[in-house]
């Protein structure tokens, strides 16, 4: 989709340093050396207890179209260094021109509930190619996962109420708007006001009308009657332009006219003031007038916390219209996903495991060709274990808390599990059938239902256990010791 939106190849959607490193690998004769990178995040957004992964569809589109066009190469050719001389030799540009993606990619399917340090994507292939993909893959996964997570949080509060996404006007540019609409739908929204997202993804489109409609008439009643006349099968009237409860009375009048023509007043929308009080009073007015099935839509800078508060206050809101705080992920504008090298194949054909040291334990990367095993019992998912597929698990598996080795758990061989990463590309060839957006959307709710409810609360959520398989933990520890010893002052 992103390619459609920009109508161009998007291989330049990367940071310059990926190109300069790619050039370096090429010059050093390392371009084809096989490497493995993991894409993962370190902390849940919104101080929450879960994250919903999203954006794989864009990754697939992006990689399917991946190539350096003549215009791309013409541009790269112009780039110069500090001395004004060309950065790249012609031979490198020729290499890029004929380059075909050879990467094999495993990923956790979209709509899966995931946790810190779990590889959402594992990219294996020529190091030069993997490197070029760091920035675009992070760009695609970070934002969409963030918005899908925000949406899933709102769905938890909304329960069975309808959720409409109204964010396009506040989104971070066209692609931010369109991808946010998709991610919001996957996270649990029911519809979007974004017509392009509707067309591109098959998301239901819905909407009401703006204050300008009311303001353009001499009176609110006239505006409502006109709207109802012209669009009798889609009437949700925005009642707060002048005085919300008066507006509800006018909407009821327009609704009575509609009924005479065999149509129903679909809803009224409240967009300012005390949404708890106004929705309760509006409900009374509507019910007294025999409009029990007319929905009350609320909007106005809503987020999951205000929704929660409104629910506690007994508000009578049936449909929530949410824009700004959803599509901008207002209280946390980025998911901190990273892309780290985990192994390089040595000339011997053996994996040489790689790790980035840090003073902060949470920032030390994990080596290995990783897979995530999610153990289940009769009540649901119980823990996730990251393991190295190169050291097959035999019999019972032991997993260690990566931040406290004294904490570990063992799982009998008979314990049920699911391995989360599935093959997407094999040496550059797509081998995965992307589920429909509707299936992915269902998957989120399905997934959430299998987790202990503590991970879903907003305040001090329960930490779902994610550990390293014992052999991987030991290998990581050894590597840390070796690297620390080898890099002492
Ligand atoms: N009962 C309520 N409890 C908690 N928050 C509420 C309640 N009613 C509305 N809100 C939220 O409070 C904020 C109100 O915003 P603001 O102070 O701008 O008022 P407003 O009603 O939009 O004002 P105006 O009438 O000028 O448009 C919004 O984020 C809204 O969602
Ligand atoms: O509040 P959001 O969650 O972003 O939802 C979208 C908002 O966009 C519209 O008005 P707009 O904000 O453009 O103008 P208004 O604030 O004056 O209503 C609509 O009336 C909502 O209030
Ligand atoms: O249809 C609506 O009510 C709508 C659409 C976009 C933004 N705010 C409201
Ligand atoms: Mg507003």
XYZ file of C-alpha atoms and ligand atoms in Angstrom:
552
model
C 0.000 0.000 0.000
C 2.681 2.494 0.911
C 4.135 2.043 -2.561
C 0.708 2.849 -4.020
C 0.436 5.953 -1.907
C 3.767 7.296 -3.067
C 3.732 5.739 -6.543
C 7.478 5.203 -6.486
C 10.011 2.613 -5.400
C 10.800 3.146 -1.749
C 14.301 1.773 -1.362
C 15.492 5.264 -0.432
C 13.134 5.226 2.530
C 16.131 4.487 4.709
C 18.800 6.369 6.619
C 21.929 7.421 4.782
C 24.027 5.403 7.202
C 22.416 2.196 5.954
C 23.673 3.057 2.466
C 27.140 3.984 3.678
C 27.380 0.765 5.708
C 26.082 -1.192 2.714
C 28.837 0.406 0.659
C 31.349 -0.525 3.336
C 30.199 -4.164 3.388
C 30.493 -4.211 -0.401
C 33.994 -2.711 -0.363
C 35.083 -5.087 2.388
C 33.878 -8.075 0.395
C 31.332 -8.827 3.153
C 28.182 -7.894 1.259
C 26.999 -11.469 0.878
C 27.991 -12.650 4.317
C 24.949 -14.174 5.967
C 23.608 -12.367 8.982
C 20.596 -12.493 11.267
C 18.925 -9.427 12.726
C 15.991 -9.200 15.132
C 13.401 -6.481 15.304
C 12.036 -6.087 18.825
C 11.040 -3.468 21.400
C 12.161 -3.165 25.002
C 9.179 -1.695 26.791
C 5.423 -1.677 26.273
C 3.958 1.640 25.208
C 1.577 3.660 27.412
C 3.030 2.028 30.550
C 0.843 -0.896 29.603
C 1.174 -4.620 30.015
C 0.833 -5.719 26.378
C 1.532 -4.683 22.804
C -0.267 -5.648 19.603
C 2.020 -6.215 16.640
C 0.927 -4.606 13.397
C 2.443 -3.555 10.071
C 3.508 -6.859 8.547
C 1.266 -6.234 5.555
C 3.202 -3.048 4.819
C 6.486 -4.903 5.280
C 5.369 -7.472 2.714
C 4.268 -4.774 0.249
C 7.486 -2.886 0.800
C 9.717 -5.902 0.243
C 7.743 -7.170 -2.739
C 8.436 -3.920 -4.542
C 11.969 -3.491 -3.294
C 14.359 -2.269 -5.982
C 16.610 0.669 -6.757
C 15.111 2.500 -9.738
C 17.191 4.530 -12.172
C 15.977 7.721 -10.473
C 16.974 6.341 -7.086
C 20.446 5.515 -8.381
C 20.745 8.899 -10.083
C 20.068 10.498 -6.742
C 22.461 8.294 -4.775
C 25.121 9.073 -7.391
C 24.936 12.773 -6.463
C 25.698 12.224 -2.771
C 29.010 13.611 -1.574
C 31.170 13.431 1.529
C 32.809 16.148 3.640
C 35.345 16.904 0.909
C 32.703 17.345 -1.776
C 33.746 14.151 -3.533
C 31.274 11.389 -4.446
C 30.406 9.011 -1.619
C 29.811 5.932 -3.723
C 31.768 4.273 -6.547
C 29.904 3.450 -9.771
C 30.476 -0.270 -9.169
C 28.390 -0.076 -5.980
C 25.539 1.609 -7.816
C 25.691 -1.165 -10.401
C 25.527 -3.669 -7.539
C 22.397 -1.986 -6.202
C 20.841 -1.827 -9.682
C 20.946 -5.585 -10.139
C 20.442 -6.508 -6.517
C 17.544 -8.850 -5.772
C 16.389 -9.362 -2.223
C 17.631 -12.687 -0.898
C 16.490 -12.276 2.662
C 14.514 -14.885 4.527
C 12.104 -13.373 6.985
C 10.186 -14.853 9.862
C 7.609 -12.772 11.672
C 5.010 -12.934 14.395
C 1.681 -12.531 12.567
C -0.101 -9.195 12.768
C -2.617 -8.941 15.545
C -0.589 -11.070 17.965
C -0.122 -9.861 21.524
C 3.631 -9.544 22.053
C 6.061 -8.609 24.805
C 9.398 -6.846 25.236
C 12.477 -8.517 23.743
C 10.518 -10.901 21.555
C 11.666 -10.778 17.937
C 8.654 -9.533 15.974
C 10.673 -10.058 12.818
C 13.789 -12.107 12.219
C 15.687 -11.223 9.074
C 18.305 -13.544 7.696
C 20.296 -12.923 4.543
C 23.231 -11.057 3.028
C 24.316 -8.552 5.638
C 24.237 -5.691 3.149
C 20.578 -6.325 2.382
C 19.533 -6.855 5.998
C 21.221 -3.604 6.911
C 19.349 -1.598 4.267
C 16.066 -2.875 5.696
C 16.620 -1.726 9.283
C 15.086 1.700 8.951
C 12.071 0.945 6.765
C 11.088 -2.153 8.745
C 11.241 -0.217 11.997
C 9.314 2.639 10.432
C 6.563 0.264 9.327
C 6.286 -1.845 12.472
C 6.856 0.736 15.208
C 4.075 3.140 14.329
C 1.449 0.632 13.337
C 2.026 -1.528 16.417
C 1.784 1.566 18.568
C -1.589 2.591 17.136
C -2.959 -0.963 17.135
C -2.024 -1.171 20.822
C -3.673 2.158 21.601
C -6.798 1.019 19.789
C -6.827 -2.305 21.657
C -6.679 -0.398 24.951
C -9.693 1.655 23.892
C -11.517 -1.518 22.864
C -10.931 -2.976 26.340
C -12.763 -0.024 27.864
C -15.465 0.272 25.198
C -16.434 -3.391 25.650
C -19.342 -3.853 23.224
C -19.792 -0.186 22.295
C -18.930 0.887 18.764
C -15.626 2.666 18.163
C -15.188 5.064 15.244
C -11.776 6.374 14.232
C -11.904 10.086 13.301
C -8.185 10.888 13.270
C -7.170 11.739 9.716
C -7.126 15.518 10.222
C -4.746 15.179 13.167
C -2.602 12.353 11.841
C 1.101 12.620 11.061
C 0.726 13.214 7.340
C -1.108 11.165 4.703
C 0.622 7.851 5.315
C 0.401 8.352 9.081
C -3.347 8.836 8.668
C -3.955 5.915 6.365
C -1.819 3.413 8.255
C -3.260 4.601 11.573
C -6.761 3.901 10.270
C -5.757 0.356 9.383
C -3.938 -0.220 12.684
C -6.892 1.207 14.637
C -9.281 -1.148 12.851
C -7.046 -4.122 13.593
C -6.751 -3.038 17.220
C -10.521 -3.192 17.586
C -12.173 -0.134 16.045
C -15.312 -0.755 14.013
C -15.025 1.875 11.311
C -13.103 4.906 10.131
C -14.078 8.271 8.713
C -11.022 7.992 6.414
C -12.413 7.223 2.979
C -9.055 6.356 1.407
C -8.390 3.808 4.147
C -11.854 2.396 3.462
C -11.059 2.015 -0.210
C -7.554 0.612 0.261
C -8.268 -1.838 3.052
C -11.971 -2.545 3.031
C -12.476 -0.935 6.443
C -16.104 0.158 6.971
C -16.426 3.947 6.613
C -18.814 5.907 8.793
C -19.460 9.429 9.905
C -21.806 12.151 11.090
C -21.545 15.824 10.104
C -19.625 18.870 11.291
C -20.641 22.107 13.021
C -20.319 23.935 9.704
C -23.417 22.146 8.414
C -25.461 23.542 11.269
C -23.829 26.970 11.091
C -24.544 27.270 7.374
C -28.331 27.314 8.034
C -30.369 29.992 9.742
C -31.386 27.594 12.464
C -30.240 24.281 13.890
C -33.641 22.673 13.340
C -33.573 23.647 9.678
C -30.073 22.167 9.347
C -31.159 18.900 10.962
C -34.310 18.620 8.866
C -32.344 19.253 5.680
C -29.719 16.659 6.579
C -32.396 14.123 7.402
C -34.173 14.863 4.137
C -31.103 14.453 1.970
C -29.591 11.454 3.700
C -32.436 9.696 5.505
C -30.553 6.419 5.865
C -27.493 7.931 7.567
C -28.697 10.461 10.102
C -26.542 11.154 13.115
C -26.988 14.783 14.117
C -24.325 16.828 15.861
C -26.248 18.591 18.619
C -23.687 20.794 20.388
C -23.233 23.734 18.020
C -25.302 26.060 20.251
C -26.701 24.171 23.229
C -26.437 20.414 23.413
C -29.743 19.547 25.085
C -31.659 22.004 22.942
C -29.887 20.353 20.047
C -31.218 16.968 21.186
C -34.761 18.406 21.163
C -34.228 19.637 17.609
C -32.821 16.257 16.618
C -35.945 14.601 18.032
C -38.102 16.886 15.887
C -36.078 15.986 12.798
C -36.370 12.338 13.871
C -40.152 12.598 14.033
C -40.182 13.930 10.466
C -37.936 11.085 9.408
C -40.251 8.507 10.923
C -43.112 9.806 8.822
C -40.993 8.880 5.806
C -40.238 5.434 7.159
C -36.717 6.131 8.413
C -35.171 6.183 11.887
C -32.969 8.750 13.579
C -29.681 6.851 13.767
C -27.956 8.937 16.383
C -27.027 12.213 17.942
C -23.441 13.305 18.548
C -22.148 15.201 21.586
C -18.819 16.960 20.952
C -18.280 19.243 23.943
C -19.217 19.837 27.547
C -19.667 17.246 30.253
C -20.155 14.101 28.221
C -21.384 12.092 31.216
C -24.078 14.557 32.226
C -25.092 15.403 28.671
C -25.300 11.795 27.533
C -27.466 10.872 30.531
C -29.791 13.811 29.917
C -29.843 13.225 26.162
C -30.763 9.576 26.756
C -33.690 10.644 28.916
C -34.949 13.085 26.288
C -34.604 10.552 23.485
C -36.269 7.755 25.449
C -39.128 9.976 26.579
C -39.751 10.878 22.954
C -39.726 7.212 21.893
C -36.264 7.224 20.356
C -34.903 4.369 22.467
C -32.861 2.940 19.618
C -31.218 6.233 18.641
C -27.520 6.002 19.496
C -25.543 8.559 21.443
C -22.196 9.260 19.859
C -19.556 11.107 21.875
C -16.375 12.763 20.655
C -13.964 15.464 21.847
C -10.372 14.610 22.669
C -11.266 11.217 24.038
C -8.784 8.605 25.100
C -9.000 5.352 27.049
C -8.686 7.120 30.411
C -11.520 9.582 29.734
C -13.619 6.737 28.347
C -12.980 4.759 31.514
C -13.954 7.725 33.644
C -17.092 8.333 31.586
C -18.101 4.691 32.015
C -17.619 4.954 35.775
C -19.756 8.098 35.788
C -22.604 6.134 34.226
C -22.558 7.959 30.917
C -24.951 6.730 28.252
C -22.604 6.649 25.305
C -23.171 3.960 22.679
C -20.602 5.018 20.103
C -17.215 6.627 20.663
C -15.650 8.840 17.991
C -11.906 9.103 18.589
C -9.294 10.933 16.577
C -6.270 12.841 17.819
C -5.293 10.785 20.825
C -5.576 7.523 18.930
C -3.833 8.219 15.642
C -1.032 10.262 17.181
C -0.700 7.820 20.105
C -0.810 11.059 22.035
C 0.758 10.063 25.358
C 3.533 8.045 23.757
C 4.301 9.088 20.221
C 6.719 6.268 19.387
C 7.242 2.606 20.091
C 10.948 2.120 20.686
C 11.448 -0.881 18.427
C 15.057 -1.654 17.494
C 16.819 -3.841 14.937
C 19.880 -5.650 16.234
C 22.437 -7.987 14.750
C 22.256 -11.394 16.472
C 24.554 -13.635 14.421
C 26.894 -13.725 11.448
C 27.880 -16.870 9.590
C 31.602 -17.514 9.767
C 33.543 -18.941 6.810
C 33.415 -22.306 8.570
C 29.635 -22.234 8.168
C 29.152 -21.896 11.935
C 27.142 -19.078 13.429
C 29.181 -16.427 15.171
C 26.755 -15.005 17.753
C 26.695 -11.252 18.240
C 25.628 -9.040 21.084
C 25.568 -5.335 21.892
C 26.764 -4.506 25.407
C 25.214 -1.799 27.525
C 25.480 -0.540 31.058
C 21.739 -1.089 31.264
C 20.815 -4.777 31.337
C 17.605 -4.066 29.406
C 19.671 -2.707 26.511
C 22.007 -5.680 26.133
C 20.799 -7.409 22.969
C 20.226 -11.148 22.745
C 22.245 -13.270 20.314
C 21.019 -16.328 18.470
C 18.604 -17.353 15.744
C 15.560 -16.725 17.824
C 12.105 -18.190 18.017
C 9.432 -17.483 20.631
C 7.607 -20.378 22.234
C 4.313 -19.486 23.917
C 3.288 -22.045 26.520
C -0.370 -22.604 27.304
C -2.370 -24.356 29.943
C -6.094 -24.929 30.235
C -6.638 -21.300 31.339
C -4.653 -19.627 28.578
C -1.171 -18.421 27.779
C 1.250 -18.742 30.689
C 4.678 -17.602 29.499
C 6.839 -17.011 26.473
C 10.302 -18.434 26.065
C 12.821 -17.077 23.583
C 15.149 -19.815 22.333
C 17.853 -20.343 19.762
C 16.615 -22.644 17.008
C 20.182 -23.834 16.506
C 20.095 -25.621 19.852
C 16.977 -27.760 19.588
C 15.016 -28.225 22.770
C 15.068 -31.710 24.108
C 12.589 -32.889 26.668
C 11.631 -30.405 29.323
C 12.501 -26.781 28.666
C 13.859 -24.420 31.301
C 13.505 -20.711 30.940
C 15.402 -18.088 32.894
C 14.344 -14.556 33.773
C 16.853 -12.508 31.757
C 17.151 -9.924 34.528
C 17.294 -12.320 37.473
C 18.921 -15.685 36.835
C 17.685 -16.995 40.175
C 14.187 -17.031 38.749
C 13.459 -19.858 36.366
C 10.651 -22.136 35.301
C 10.565 -25.507 33.669
C 8.008 -26.832 31.247
C 7.389 -30.534 30.799
C 7.690 -31.872 27.292
C 3.944 -32.404 27.275
C 3.180 -28.695 27.870
C 1.206 -27.233 24.990
C 2.823 -24.434 23.069
C 2.829 -22.425 19.890
C 5.936 -21.052 18.174
C 5.093 -17.491 17.242
C 7.427 -16.669 14.358
C 6.285 -18.021 11.010
C 8.095 -17.944 7.654
C 7.167 -14.980 5.486
C 9.901 -14.747 2.849
C 12.286 -17.555 1.830
C 15.355 -16.085 0.126
C 13.354 -13.118 -1.113
C 10.279 -15.115 -2.200
C 7.008 -14.447 -0.443
C 5.738 -17.743 0.985
C 3.094 -16.416 3.376
C -0.567 -15.794 2.736
C -1.557 -12.705 4.634
C -4.816 -13.223 6.521
C -7.598 -10.768 5.695
C -7.783 -7.589 7.756
C -10.976 -8.993 9.293
C -9.226 -12.158 10.470
C -6.332 -10.105 11.840
C -8.750 -7.857 13.701
C -10.454 -10.900 15.228
C -7.076 -12.332 16.166
C -6.346 -9.403 18.482
C -9.439 -9.997 20.585
C -8.917 -13.741 20.504
C -5.331 -13.311 21.671
C -6.253 -10.895 24.447
C -8.865 -13.320 25.741
C -6.158 -15.927 26.430
C -4.103 -13.720 28.746
C -4.471 -13.189 32.459
C -6.521 -10.031 32.917
C -3.805 -8.353 34.996
C -1.765 -7.565 31.872
C -4.716 -5.565 30.537
C -5.110 -3.118 33.384
C -3.689 0.374 32.863
C -2.213 1.030 36.283
C 0.757 -1.120 37.278
C -0.150 -3.935 34.931
C 1.017 -7.449 35.658
C 4.280 -8.362 33.911
C 3.720 -11.376 31.703
C 6.692 -13.729 32.055
C 9.068 -13.772 29.096
C 12.298 -15.665 29.591
C 15.323 -16.933 27.770
C 15.688 -20.663 27.305
C 18.492 -21.822 29.628
C 21.037 -22.624 26.924
C 20.423 -19.302 25.224
C 20.686 -17.533 28.576
C 24.006 -19.272 29.272
C 25.304 -18.503 25.796
C 24.360 -14.834 26.222
C 25.991 -14.685 29.648
C 29.215 -16.234 28.315
C 29.265 -13.805 25.440
C 28.732 -10.842 27.780
C 31.625 -12.041 29.968
C 33.892 -12.516 26.955
C 33.047 -9.143 25.465
C 33.475 -7.366 28.774
C 36.834 -9.067 29.346
C 37.985 -8.328 25.805
C 37.026 -4.679 25.999
C 38.452 -3.657 29.349
C 40.284 -0.346 29.483
N -17.690 13.885 32.433
C -16.434 13.950 32.005
N -15.460 13.380 32.721
C -14.179 13.419 32.321
N -13.789 14.011 31.200
C -14.718 14.597 30.422
C -16.073 14.592 30.799
N -16.764 15.236 29.834
C -15.874 15.631 28.912
N -14.643 15.244 29.246
C -13.372 15.480 28.532
O -12.858 16.696 29.010
C -12.248 17.439 27.980
C -13.033 18.752 27.820
O -12.350 19.593 27.002
P -12.508 21.175 27.041
O -12.129 21.689 28.368
O -11.798 21.685 25.853
O -14.071 21.358 26.971
P -15.025 21.467 25.755
O -16.270 20.894 26.231
O -14.398 20.877 24.541
O -15.154 23.001 25.590
P -15.934 23.798 24.489
O -17.344 23.821 24.938
O -15.261 25.112 24.555
O -15.735 23.077 23.175
C -12.319 16.575 26.729
O -11.140 15.822 26.612
C -13.491 15.653 27.037
O -13.413 14.412 26.366
O -11.490 15.073 19.231
P -10.854 14.021 18.431
O -10.642 12.750 19.209
O -9.610 14.457 17.736
O -11.928 13.587 17.299
C -12.121 14.248 16.127
C -12.654 15.642 16.327
O -12.611 16.238 15.069
C -13.790 17.009 14.908
O -13.702 18.297 15.374
P -12.426 19.226 15.483
O -11.536 18.724 16.553
O -11.805 19.399 14.129
O -13.044 20.565 15.940
P -13.696 20.829 17.352
O -12.682 20.443 18.371
O -13.967 22.273 17.351
O -14.922 20.000 17.422
C -14.830 16.248 15.706
O -15.878 17.060 16.060
C -14.082 15.698 16.849
O -14.170 16.525 17.969
O -17.935 11.909 10.985
C -17.627 12.560 11.985
O -18.421 12.821 12.894
C -16.226 13.055 12.124
C -15.277 12.829 11.183
C -14.005 13.307 11.356
C -13.688 14.016 12.474
N -14.616 14.235 13.399
C -15.872 13.766 13.244
Mg -11.490 19.008 18.802
